[in-house]
Amino acid sequence: MSEPKVFLLPDLGEGLTEAELVNWLVAVGDEIRVDQPIAEVETAKSMVEVPSPYAGTVAVLHGEPGQTLDVGKPLISVTPVGAAESTSASPSAGGAPAAAPSSPAAEAAETYREEEKAGSGNVLIGYGTPGGHGVARRTRAPKRASGADAGAVQVSEAEKAADELILMRTRVPGKLGAVISPLVRRMARDHGVDLGGLQGSGTSGMIMRRDVEAAIKPEPAASQAVTAPQPAAASAPEPSSAGGTDSRTGLGITGRTPVRGVRKAVAANMSRSRSEIPEATVWVDVDATALVELRAGLKKSDPHHTPGLLAFIARFVTAGLRKYPELNTRIVTTGDADGGTGQEIVAFDGVNLGFAAQTDRGLMVPSVRNADKLSARELDAEIRRLTAVVREGKATPAELGRGTFTLNNYGVFGVDGSAAIINHPEVGILGVGRIIDKPWVVNGELAVRKVTELTLTFDHRVCDGGTAGGFLRYVADAIENPGSVLADL
């Protein structure tokens, strides 16, 4: 009997190494086609429908809803189309198989084989059928256990090595030729190695395990001996059920919520930002009356295509980043010939402007790609589109993880200011507070004006207060005199 093909959970992009299985879209015994969605999984960035690269009958579902699966582990086993017919045509295991009669099943099998060769072209981040790229997708038939465990899939060491080769086709964001496996990514993450700053020693710049190991600074043996037992103790989970009494406060426990998905990613990123980035904050009150009046005038003439205030401010921010490019960079760790480590500031040709969006799944930061090349109207349309996408949980990792600077409109929450945490590995975030009526001196006289507060948090390693203050003042002046600034953009 033809053994099932095992589909491994594919790489989901942006360094993600695990996903939570939300629910299955198929059941054991179902007939499925190539690229049919088989499961919904939730990563730290978005909800993703995973398509099947195989056509056939679902044999095994590897996992239960709510379970966290690692990239590269079995997701589903599929018995290929036509396997049953070819099996029944063979009288014994050792006999020569008879020619399969022409049938719809045989025709479907041939269609499946042609799809396997040509590829459907549908691509999930880091995975997909070849579809014209000239690269054949490798598949394998796994070993089957015997007896009561006949439904379980056993993966040998050789097969694991082969699977790792498949996973090594994963792209590192921002580096076209450097590809790494999730195992290498996890090693780098656990040791704080920035893969974006490594030069791979493999073919076409591929980042290998040895490259990450070379970038890891060895710990003293004595320190390792002392700290080795600690991770096991720290990772011991608390009881998952509610009830009981908290030992620290003496209060009753009403519930426990696992930190996972988006909340887990946000917590990890914010902790890393605060621990690694020496941040500083500057702020200024701004008279936004002229901008509010400008938009009101545009809305009267074209009520359906007038950009929002955030789009105008985004336009000013991208212009300011061109003038002060130090804030549109990131810091990466580099290695030297002596085995030591250093740092360098990486500048970008363009701005991918991230903006904070509150969703039911938590705070998301989608980014407008090449925002510096868009008009205020184009920025407004893209901001609205991305906001809708993230709130539906359908944003791709590429839409969520490639920002170079973040704009945060916390005025929608009715607050004036906030010392925001930088979205690592970026080096700056600009916050905009609510716009309210305040007393303001205009031409020596007191007047009521529309006032907002801008707050800039920046990485002090990439620039000093003069650069940060200059950028903040540029954006503030643009808000106060939007007509003259827009004329120059």
Tab-separated table of C-alpha atoms in Angstrom:
chain	number	residue	atom	x	y	z
A	1	MET	CA	0.000	0.000	0.000
A	2	SER	CA	1.272	3.453	-0.877
A	3	GLU	CA	2.211	5.279	2.283
A	4	PRO	CA	0.885	8.754	3.071
A	5	LYS	CA	2.835	11.865	2.229
A	6	VAL	CA	3.602	13.940	5.310
A	7	PHE	CA	3.263	17.703	5.032
A	8	LEU	CA	5.357	19.592	7.593
A	9	LEU	CA	4.236	22.904	9.047
A	10	PRO	CA	5.939	25.347	6.672
A	11	ASP	CA	7.986	28.360	7.588
A	12	LEU	CA	5.601	31.260	8.128
A	13	GLY	CA	8.082	34.057	7.548
A	14	GLU	CA	9.823	36.756	9.610
A	15	GLY	CA	11.678	34.315	11.862
A	16	LEU	CA	8.540	32.699	13.303
A	17	THR	CA	9.289	29.197	14.576
A	18	GLU	CA	5.904	28.129	15.936
A	19	ALA	CA	2.182	28.579	15.437
A	20	GLU	CA	-0.953	27.738	17.368
A	21	LEU	CA	-3.376	25.399	15.614
A	22	VAL	CA	-6.721	27.218	15.737
A	23	ASN	CA	-8.878	24.683	13.926
A	24	TRP	CA	-8.837	22.073	11.183
A	25	LEU	CA	-10.629	22.802	7.926
A	26	VAL	CA	-10.590	19.106	6.924
A	27	ALA	CA	-11.144	15.772	8.672
A	28	VAL	CA	-9.634	12.293	8.393
A	29	GLY	CA	-11.084	10.587	5.328
A	30	ASP	CA	-11.760	13.807	3.413
A	31	GLU	CA	-10.677	14.062	-0.215
A	32	ILE	CA	-8.567	17.203	-0.707
A	33	ARG	CA	-6.976	18.915	-3.697
A	34	VAL	CA	-3.688	20.711	-4.170
A	35	ASP	CA	-3.675	24.129	-2.447
A	36	GLN	CA	-6.919	23.488	-0.589
A	37	PRO	CA	-6.792	25.180	2.855
A	38	ILE	CA	-6.460	22.473	5.480
A	39	ALA	CA	-5.962	24.365	8.744
A	40	GLU	CA	-6.023	27.780	10.339
A	41	VAL	CA	-2.990	28.603	12.464
A	42	GLU	CA	-2.280	31.705	14.505
A	43	THR	CA	1.248	33.012	14.603
A	44	ALA	CA	2.598	35.812	16.732
A	45	LYS	CA	1.709	38.129	13.854
A	46	SER	CA	-1.430	36.971	12.069
A	47	MET	CA	-3.994	34.269	11.374
A	48	VAL	CA	-2.950	32.113	8.410
A	49	GLU	CA	-4.771	29.510	6.327
A	50	VAL	CA	-2.315	26.741	5.444
A	51	PRO	CA	-2.859	25.122	2.004
A	52	SER	CA	-1.999	21.502	1.211
A	53	PRO	CA	0.687	20.771	-1.395
A	54	TYR	CA	-0.799	17.291	-1.888
A	55	ALA	CA	-4.023	15.919	-3.352
A	56	GLY	CA	-5.542	12.774	-1.918
A	57	THR	CA	-7.247	11.445	1.188
A	58	VAL	CA	-6.526	12.857	4.645
A	59	ALA	CA	-4.893	10.055	6.648
A	60	VAL	CA	-3.672	11.701	9.862
A	61	LEU	CA	-4.121	15.122	11.462
A	62	HIS	CA	-1.055	15.807	13.593
A	63	GLY	CA	-2.324	18.048	16.352
A	64	GLU	CA	-5.369	19.283	18.197
A	65	PRO	CA	-6.924	22.782	18.130
A	66	GLY	CA	-5.215	24.939	20.733
A	67	GLN	CA	-1.925	23.065	20.440
A	68	THR	CA	1.291	24.939	19.600
A	69	LEU	CA	3.188	23.361	16.696
A	70	ASP	CA	6.809	23.929	15.728
A	71	VAL	CA	7.778	24.811	12.182
A	72	GLY	CA	9.102	21.678	10.452
A	73	LYS	CA	6.966	19.246	12.459
A	74	PRO	CA	4.278	17.057	10.811
A	75	LEU	CA	0.990	18.867	10.216
A	76	ILE	CA	-1.025	16.470	8.070
A	77	SER	CA	-0.557	13.095	6.313
A	78	VAL	CA	-2.242	12.592	2.940
A	79	THR	CA	-2.665	9.349	1.000
A	80	PRO	CA	-2.062	10.315	-2.636
A	81	VAL	CA	-4.823	10.065	-5.219
A	82	GLY	CA	-4.899	6.616	-6.878
A	83	ALA	CA	-3.063	4.819	-4.071
A	84	ALA	CA	-6.019	2.562	-3.296
A	85	GLU	CA	-6.474	1.544	-6.957
A	86	SER	CA	-2.797	0.697	-7.405
A	87	THR	CA	-2.828	-1.348	-4.220
A	88	SER	CA	-5.875	-3.397	-5.149
A	89	ALA	CA	-4.386	-4.137	-8.563
A	90	SER	CA	-1.426	-5.919	-6.933
A	91	PRO	CA	-2.262	-9.493	-5.764
A	92	SER	CA	0.543	-9.650	-3.225
A	93	ALA	CA	3.302	-7.552	-1.777
A	94	GLY	CA	5.901	-9.416	-3.810
A	95	GLY	CA	3.937	-9.703	-7.066
A	96	ALA	CA	4.243	-7.436	-10.036
A	97	PRO	CA	1.471	-4.829	-10.036
A	98	ALA	CA	-1.049	-5.079	-12.824
A	99	ALA	CA	-1.694	-2.147	-15.110
A	100	ALA	CA	-4.250	0.162	-13.531
A	101	PRO	CA	-7.444	0.480	-15.585
A	102	SER	CA	-8.416	3.832	-16.952
A	103	SER	CA	-10.753	5.488	-14.445
A	104	PRO	CA	-11.624	8.921	-13.066
A	105	ALA	CA	-9.392	8.131	-10.101
A	106	ALA	CA	-6.476	7.283	-12.380
A	107	GLU	CA	-7.043	10.466	-14.357
A	108	ALA	CA	-7.115	12.449	-11.091
A	109	ALA	CA	-3.867	10.789	-10.075
A	110	GLU	CA	-2.246	11.816	-13.339
A	111	THR	CA	-3.562	15.356	-12.875
A	112	TYR	CA	-2.075	15.385	-9.373
A	113	ARG	CA	1.304	14.263	-10.704
A	114	GLU	CA	1.245	17.012	-13.311
A	115	GLU	CA	0.357	19.558	-10.608
A	116	GLU	CA	3.256	18.250	-8.562
A	117	LYS	CA	5.591	18.859	-11.486
A	118	ALA	CA	4.288	22.260	-12.523
A	119	GLY	CA	3.298	23.635	-9.130
A	120	SER	CA	0.195	25.658	-8.433
A	121	GLY	CA	2.020	28.908	-7.848
A	122	ASN	CA	0.217	29.534	-4.550
A	123	VAL	CA	2.789	30.587	-1.989
A	124	LEU	CA	2.751	30.864	1.764
A	125	ILE	CA	5.652	32.834	3.181
A	126	GLY	CA	8.740	30.637	2.862
A	127	TYR	CA	6.780	27.784	1.253
A	128	GLY	CA	4.857	27.041	-1.866
A	129	THR	CA	4.665	24.992	-5.018
A	130	PRO	CA	7.390	25.883	-7.497
A	131	GLY	CA	5.074	27.449	-10.087
A	132	GLY	CA	7.517	28.480	-12.755
A	133	HIS	CA	10.587	29.048	-10.631
A	134	GLY	CA	12.278	25.973	-12.035
A	135	VAL	CA	12.784	24.403	-8.601
A	136	ALA	CA	11.242	21.028	-7.907
A	137	ARG	CA	9.524	20.588	-4.576
A	138	ARG	CA	10.797	17.564	-2.668
A	139	THR	CA	8.326	15.225	-1.024
A	140	ARG	CA	8.872	12.040	0.915
A	141	ALA	CA	6.868	9.075	2.141
A	142	PRO	CA	7.408	8.633	5.891
A	143	LYS	CA	7.907	5.379	7.712
A	144	ARG	CA	4.839	3.875	9.295
A	145	ALA	CA	4.814	2.315	12.737
A	146	SER	CA	3.440	-1.193	13.104
A	147	GLY	CA	0.773	-2.681	15.334
A	148	ALA	CA	-1.358	-0.357	17.436
A	149	ASP	CA	0.789	2.605	16.402
A	150	ALA	CA	0.204	2.150	12.667
A	151	GLY	CA	-1.253	5.680	12.421
A	152	ALA	CA	1.768	7.379	13.963
A	153	VAL	CA	4.541	8.810	11.803
A	154	GLN	CA	8.135	8.157	12.750
A	155	VAL	CA	10.818	10.451	11.387
A	156	SER	CA	14.373	9.108	11.215
A	157	GLU	CA	17.480	11.159	11.761
A	158	ALA	CA	18.198	11.052	8.029
A	159	GLU	CA	14.703	12.315	7.267
A	160	LYS	CA	15.076	15.082	9.807
A	161	ALA	CA	18.267	16.147	8.078
A	162	ALA	CA	16.466	16.139	4.744
A	163	ASP	CA	13.613	18.154	6.210
A	164	GLU	CA	16.102	20.678	7.514
A	165	LEU	CA	17.431	21.110	3.981
A	166	ILE	CA	13.921	21.934	2.829
A	167	LEU	CA	13.452	24.433	5.631
A	168	MET	CA	16.761	26.068	4.812
A	169	ARG	CA	15.046	27.698	1.850
A	170	THR	CA	13.553	30.163	4.288
A	171	ARG	CA	14.536	33.738	3.452
A	172	VAL	CA	15.952	36.139	5.971
A	173	PRO	CA	13.968	39.429	5.682
A	174	GLY	CA	16.051	42.020	3.885
A	175	LYS	CA	18.712	39.552	2.666
A	176	LEU	CA	17.941	37.990	-0.689
A	177	GLY	CA	20.559	35.260	-0.727
A	178	ALA	CA	20.862	34.434	2.972
A	179	VAL	CA	18.590	31.532	3.898
A	180	ILE	CA	18.497	29.626	7.148
A	181	SER	CA	16.581	26.854	8.841
A	182	PRO	CA	14.218	27.450	11.774
A	183	LEU	CA	16.675	25.507	13.943
A	184	VAL	CA	19.394	28.040	13.183
A	185	ARG	CA	16.952	30.919	13.675
A	186	ARG	CA	15.965	29.555	17.067
A	187	MET	CA	19.601	29.205	18.114
A	188	ALA	CA	20.232	32.800	17.062
A	189	ARG	CA	17.153	34.037	18.908
A	190	ASP	CA	18.027	32.184	22.114
A	191	HIS	CA	21.523	33.700	22.131
A	192	GLY	CA	20.558	37.205	21.013
A	193	VAL	CA	22.351	36.995	17.644
A	194	ASP	CA	21.042	39.400	14.981
A	195	LEU	CA	20.893	37.359	11.772
A	196	GLY	CA	20.604	40.505	9.684
A	197	GLY	CA	24.196	41.345	10.529
A	198	LEU	CA	25.727	37.941	9.765
A	199	GLN	CA	27.573	37.045	6.599
A	200	GLY	CA	26.681	33.468	5.712
A	201	SER	CA	29.472	31.045	4.873
A	202	GLY	CA	27.269	28.675	2.895
A	203	THR	CA	26.341	28.656	-0.754
A	204	SER	CA	24.963	32.011	-1.996
A	205	GLY	CA	25.534	33.549	1.410
A	206	MET	CA	23.493	30.932	3.274
A	207	ILE	CA	23.682	31.391	7.048
A	208	MET	CA	24.746	28.095	8.584
A	209	ARG	CA	24.774	26.850	12.148
A	210	ARG	CA	28.524	27.390	12.347
A	211	ASP	CA	28.020	31.100	11.509
A	212	VAL	CA	25.667	31.572	14.458
A	213	GLU	CA	27.929	29.578	16.758
A	214	ALA	CA	30.852	31.811	15.775
A	215	ALA	CA	28.805	34.903	16.681
A	216	ILE	CA	27.847	33.545	20.094
A	217	LYS	CA	30.217	34.673	22.813
A	218	PRO	CA	31.073	31.611	24.961
A	219	GLU	CA	30.119	31.875	28.584
A	220	PRO	CA	32.654	31.026	31.286
A	221	ALA	CA	32.401	27.425	32.408
A	222	ALA	CA	31.785	28.446	36.008
A	223	SER	CA	28.917	30.693	34.976
A	224	GLN	CA	27.382	27.904	32.897
A	225	ALA	CA	27.602	25.498	35.801
A	226	VAL	CA	25.763	27.919	38.077
A	227	THR	CA	23.061	28.955	35.642
A	228	ALA	CA	22.405	25.621	33.920
A	229	PRO	CA	19.655	24.394	36.265
A	230	GLN	CA	17.795	27.731	36.244
A	231	PRO	CA	15.888	27.535	32.924
A	232	ALA	CA	14.142	24.319	33.928
A	233	ALA	CA	12.945	25.849	37.177
A	234	ALA	CA	11.918	29.103	35.526
A	235	SER	CA	9.949	27.358	32.791
A	236	ALA	CA	7.851	25.228	35.128
A	237	PRO	CA	4.255	26.153	34.232
A	238	GLU	CA	1.744	27.265	36.794
A	239	PRO	CA	-1.460	25.281	37.160
A	240	SER	CA	-3.760	26.173	34.278
A	241	SER	CA	-7.009	26.007	36.187
A	242	ALA	CA	-8.550	28.877	38.124
A	243	GLY	CA	-9.172	28.745	41.839
A	244	GLY	CA	-6.908	28.525	44.836
A	245	THR	CA	-5.068	31.304	46.618
A	246	ASP	CA	-2.149	33.328	45.367
A	247	SER	CA	0.835	32.721	47.651
A	248	ARG	CA	2.198	36.274	47.305
A	249	THR	CA	-0.935	38.383	47.835
A	250	GLY	CA	-3.142	35.978	49.744
A	251	LEU	CA	-6.010	36.745	47.326
A	252	GLY	CA	-8.154	34.207	45.553
A	253	ILE	CA	-7.289	33.414	41.931
A	254	THR	CA	-10.175	33.969	39.518
A	255	GLY	CA	-8.476	32.958	36.288
A	256	ARG	CA	-5.268	32.312	34.368
A	257	THR	CA	-4.559	33.453	30.813
A	258	PRO	CA	-1.644	31.875	28.922
A	259	VAL	CA	0.698	34.428	27.361
A	260	ARG	CA	0.863	33.339	23.724
A	261	GLY	CA	0.262	34.473	20.180
A	262	VAL	CA	0.321	38.238	19.691
A	263	ARG	CA	0.537	39.003	23.404
A	264	LYS	CA	3.585	36.739	23.731
A	265	ALA	CA	5.275	38.399	20.755
A	266	VAL	CA	4.521	41.902	22.034
A	267	ALA	CA	5.798	41.057	25.501
A	268	ALA	CA	9.036	39.593	24.140
A	269	ASN	CA	9.660	42.480	21.751
A	270	MET	CA	8.948	45.175	24.330
A	271	SER	CA	11.160	43.472	26.901
A	272	ARG	CA	13.972	43.209	24.384
A	273	SER	CA	13.545	46.857	23.407
A	274	ARG	CA	13.771	48.079	26.978
A	275	SER	CA	16.730	45.836	27.814
A	276	GLU	CA	18.805	46.604	24.702
A	277	ILE	CA	17.966	50.168	23.627
A	278	PRO	CA	19.190	53.227	25.577
A	279	GLU	CA	16.156	55.300	24.734
A	280	ALA	CA	15.464	58.968	25.302
A	281	THR	CA	12.249	60.979	24.858
A	282	VAL	CA	11.574	64.524	23.647
A	283	TRP	CA	8.201	66.181	23.176
A	284	VAL	CA	6.572	69.401	22.049
A	285	ASP	CA	3.100	70.958	21.987
A	286	VAL	CA	1.939	71.859	18.486
A	287	ASP	CA	-0.723	74.241	17.175
A	288	ALA	CA	-2.569	72.026	14.669
A	289	THR	CA	-5.256	74.600	13.822
A	290	ALA	CA	-3.959	75.242	10.306
A	291	LEU	CA	-3.842	71.522	9.489
A	292	VAL	CA	-7.358	70.955	10.823
A	293	GLU	CA	-8.630	73.898	8.757
A	294	LEU	CA	-6.781	72.686	5.648
A	295	ARG	CA	-8.393	69.271	5.873
A	296	ALA	CA	-11.829	70.803	6.531
A	297	GLY	CA	-11.477	72.884	3.375
A	298	LEU	CA	-10.488	69.853	1.304
A	299	LYS	CA	-13.398	67.878	2.692
A	300	LYS	CA	-15.879	70.501	1.529
A	301	SER	CA	-14.651	70.250	-2.059
A	302	ASP	CA	-14.133	66.464	-2.088
A	303	PRO	CA	-15.860	64.806	0.901
A	304	HIS	CA	-15.194	61.211	-0.218
A	305	HIS	CA	-11.450	61.380	-0.957
A	306	THR	CA	-10.042	63.612	1.758
A	307	PRO	CA	-7.100	62.086	3.648
A	308	GLY	CA	-7.328	61.772	7.410
A	309	LEU	CA	-5.147	63.857	9.709
A	310	LEU	CA	-2.926	60.827	10.396
A	311	ALA	CA	-2.153	60.527	6.682
A	312	PHE	CA	-1.000	64.143	6.541
A	313	ILE	CA	1.174	63.647	9.612
A	314	ALA	CA	2.573	60.441	8.068
A	315	ARG	CA	3.523	62.498	5.000
A	316	PHE	CA	5.357	64.977	7.208
A	317	VAL	CA	7.106	62.144	9.067
A	318	THR	CA	8.466	60.549	5.889
A	319	ALA	CA	9.718	63.950	4.724
A	320	GLY	CA	11.359	64.472	8.106
A	321	LEU	CA	13.070	61.091	7.915
A	322	ARG	CA	14.582	62.050	4.567
A	323	LYS	CA	15.981	65.156	6.222
A	324	TYR	CA	17.123	63.268	9.339
A	325	PRO	CA	17.919	59.739	8.045
A	326	GLU	CA	19.643	58.720	11.288
A	327	LEU	CA	16.187	57.922	12.684
A	328	ASN	CA	15.419	55.605	9.767
A	329	THR	CA	18.103	53.037	10.584
A	330	ARG	CA	18.732	50.027	12.768
A	331	ILE	CA	21.704	48.656	14.701
A	332	VAL	CA	23.069	45.192	13.948
A	333	THR	CA	25.695	43.095	15.665
A	334	THR	CA	28.732	42.189	13.608
A	335	GLY	CA	31.668	39.840	14.073
A	336	ASP	CA	35.353	40.508	13.548
A	337	ALA	CA	38.337	38.395	12.549
A	338	ASP	CA	39.345	37.903	16.189
A	339	GLY	CA	36.010	36.348	17.129
A	340	GLY	CA	34.749	39.450	18.893
A	341	THR	CA	31.540	41.332	18.202
A	342	GLY	CA	30.792	44.895	17.219
A	343	GLN	CA	27.908	47.017	16.030
A	344	GLU	CA	27.073	48.976	12.917
A	345	ILE	CA	24.266	51.321	11.920
A	346	VAL	CA	22.407	50.186	8.817
A	347	ALA	CA	20.698	52.902	6.739
A	348	PHE	CA	17.856	52.263	4.278
A	349	ASP	CA	16.945	53.498	0.835
A	350	GLY	CA	13.316	54.320	1.584
A	351	VAL	CA	10.905	54.336	4.504
A	352	ASN	CA	8.583	51.528	5.561
A	353	LEU	CA	6.333	53.451	7.930
A	354	GLY	CA	4.762	51.364	10.669
A	355	PHE	CA	1.706	52.525	12.568
A	356	ALA	CA	0.167	51.106	15.715
A	357	ALA	CA	-3.297	49.577	15.317
A	358	GLN	CA	-5.350	48.237	18.212
A	359	THR	CA	-7.178	44.977	17.421
A	360	ASP	CA	-9.094	42.309	19.293
A	361	ARG	CA	-5.913	40.196	19.170
A	362	GLY	CA	-3.767	42.935	20.675
A	363	LEU	CA	-1.548	45.739	19.428
A	364	MET	CA	-0.392	45.224	15.840
A	365	VAL	CA	2.090	47.335	13.870
A	366	PRO	CA	1.564	46.976	10.108
A	367	SER	CA	3.862	48.996	7.871
A	368	VAL	CA	3.290	50.985	4.695
A	369	ARG	CA	6.021	49.915	2.303
A	370	ASN	CA	7.935	52.744	0.569
A	371	ALA	CA	5.768	55.281	2.374
A	372	ASP	CA	8.136	58.088	1.401
A	373	LYS	CA	7.055	57.690	-2.233
A	374	LEU	CA	3.311	58.010	-1.519
A	375	SER	CA	1.100	61.092	-1.431
A	376	ALA	CA	-1.157	61.896	1.511
A	377	ARG	CA	-4.121	60.342	-0.312
A	378	GLU	CA	-2.169	57.198	-1.115
A	379	LEU	CA	-0.953	56.958	2.478
A	380	ASP	CA	-4.514	57.338	3.733
A	381	ALA	CA	-5.759	54.525	1.482
A	382	GLU	CA	-2.959	52.185	2.523
A	383	ILE	CA	-3.365	52.961	6.236
A	384	ARG	CA	-7.086	52.194	5.998
A	385	ARG	CA	-6.461	48.984	4.057
A	386	LEU	CA	-3.833	47.685	6.472
A	387	THR	CA	-5.956	48.600	9.502
A	388	ALA	CA	-8.840	46.547	8.125
A	389	VAL	CA	-6.539	43.638	7.286
A	390	VAL	CA	-4.958	43.414	10.749
A	391	ARG	CA	-8.311	43.691	12.496
A	392	GLU	CA	-9.541	40.759	10.428
A	393	GLY	CA	-6.399	38.832	11.417
A	394	LYS	CA	-5.353	38.381	7.789
A	395	ALA	CA	-2.200	40.478	7.585
A	396	THR	CA	0.845	38.728	6.163
A	397	PRO	CA	4.160	38.619	8.048
A	398	ALA	CA	5.598	40.901	5.363
A	399	GLU	CA	2.941	43.518	6.150
A	400	LEU	CA	3.653	43.304	9.871
A	401	GLY	CA	7.379	42.901	10.269
A	402	ARG	CA	9.266	45.205	7.929
A	403	GLY	CA	8.871	48.698	9.344
A	404	THR	CA	11.793	51.115	9.664
A	405	PHE	CA	10.044	53.752	11.818
A	406	THR	CA	6.719	53.762	13.694
A	407	LEU	CA	3.984	56.390	13.995
A	408	ASN	CA	1.644	55.902	16.946
A	409	ASN	CA	-1.650	57.793	17.182
A	410	TYR	CA	-2.598	57.326	20.824
A	411	GLY	CA	-4.867	60.352	20.664
A	412	VAL	CA	-7.677	57.965	19.688
A	413	PHE	CA	-7.591	56.737	23.294
A	414	GLY	CA	-8.190	60.263	24.592
A	415	VAL	CA	-4.708	60.826	26.015
A	416	ASP	CA	-2.276	63.681	25.429
A	417	GLY	CA	1.094	61.955	25.501
A	418	SER	CA	3.043	58.792	26.173
A	419	ALA	CA	6.691	57.775	26.468
A	420	ALA	CA	6.301	54.905	24.001
A	421	ILE	CA	8.550	51.856	23.800
A	422	ILE	CA	10.500	51.605	20.535
A	423	ASN	CA	9.401	48.793	18.238
A	424	HIS	CA	12.648	46.775	18.161
A	425	PRO	CA	14.760	46.675	15.985
A	426	GLU	CA	13.728	50.163	14.863
A	427	VAL	CA	15.357	53.188	16.477
A	428	GLY	CA	12.478	55.628	16.799
A	429	ILE	CA	8.747	56.011	17.369
A	430	LEU	CA	6.688	59.211	17.108
A	431	GLY	CA	3.512	59.507	19.146
A	432	VAL	CA	0.614	61.873	18.423
A	433	GLY	CA	-1.779	62.847	21.213
A	434	ARG	CA	-5.379	64.002	20.985
A	435	ILE	CA	-6.163	67.352	19.348
A	436	ILE	CA	-8.086	69.568	21.770
A	437	ASP	CA	-8.903	73.238	22.260
A	438	LYS	CA	-6.310	75.007	24.382
A	439	PRO	CA	-5.352	78.613	25.128
A	440	TRP	CA	-2.484	79.639	22.815
A	441	VAL	CA	-0.649	82.895	22.220
A	442	VAL	CA	-0.996	84.089	18.608
A	443	ASN	CA	0.665	87.353	17.552
A	444	GLY	CA	0.912	88.420	21.155
A	445	GLU	CA	-2.733	87.727	21.943
A	446	LEU	CA	-4.404	84.831	23.724
A	447	ALA	CA	-6.541	82.637	21.476
A	448	VAL	CA	-8.193	79.220	21.517
A	449	ARG	CA	-6.369	76.868	19.163
A	450	LYS	CA	-6.388	73.180	18.206
A	451	VAL	CA	-3.373	71.788	20.050
A	452	THR	CA	-1.730	68.363	20.059
A	453	GLU	CA	1.399	66.921	21.607
A	454	LEU	CA	4.121	65.112	19.678
A	455	THR	CA	6.382	62.697	21.551
A	456	LEU	CA	9.521	61.194	20.022
A	457	THR	CA	11.293	58.265	21.653
A	458	PHE	CA	14.628	57.478	20.003
A	459	ASP	CA	17.633	55.206	20.325
A	460	HIS	CA	20.458	57.364	21.691
A	461	ARG	CA	23.032	55.094	20.041
A	462	VAL	CA	22.168	56.273	16.533
A	463	CYS	CA	21.887	60.008	17.176
A	464	ASP	CA	22.028	62.735	19.793
A	465	GLY	CA	19.392	65.145	21.046
A	466	GLY	CA	20.150	67.655	18.319
A	467	THR	CA	19.086	65.272	15.555
A	468	ALA	CA	16.042	64.070	17.472
A	469	GLY	CA	15.011	67.623	18.308
A	470	GLY	CA	15.535	68.722	14.714
A	471	PHE	CA	13.301	65.954	13.376
A	472	LEU	CA	10.595	66.633	15.951
A	473	ARG	CA	10.675	70.351	15.218
A	474	TYR	CA	10.446	69.693	11.473
A	475	VAL	CA	7.265	67.619	11.886
A	476	ALA	CA	5.817	70.185	14.320
A	477	ASP	CA	6.483	73.064	11.896
A	478	ALA	CA	4.884	71.091	9.076
A	479	ILE	CA	1.724	70.601	11.156
A	480	GLU	CA	1.629	74.292	12.043
A	481	ASN	CA	2.282	75.419	8.436
A	482	PRO	CA	1.003	72.554	6.281
A	483	GLY	CA	0.401	74.577	3.132
A	484	SER	CA	3.982	75.691	2.657
A	485	VAL	CA	5.424	72.290	3.518
A	486	LEU	CA	3.079	70.337	1.244
A	487	ALA	CA	3.981	72.666	-1.606
A	488	ASP	CA	7.606	71.564	-1.300
A	489	LEU	CA	6.881	67.803	-1.052
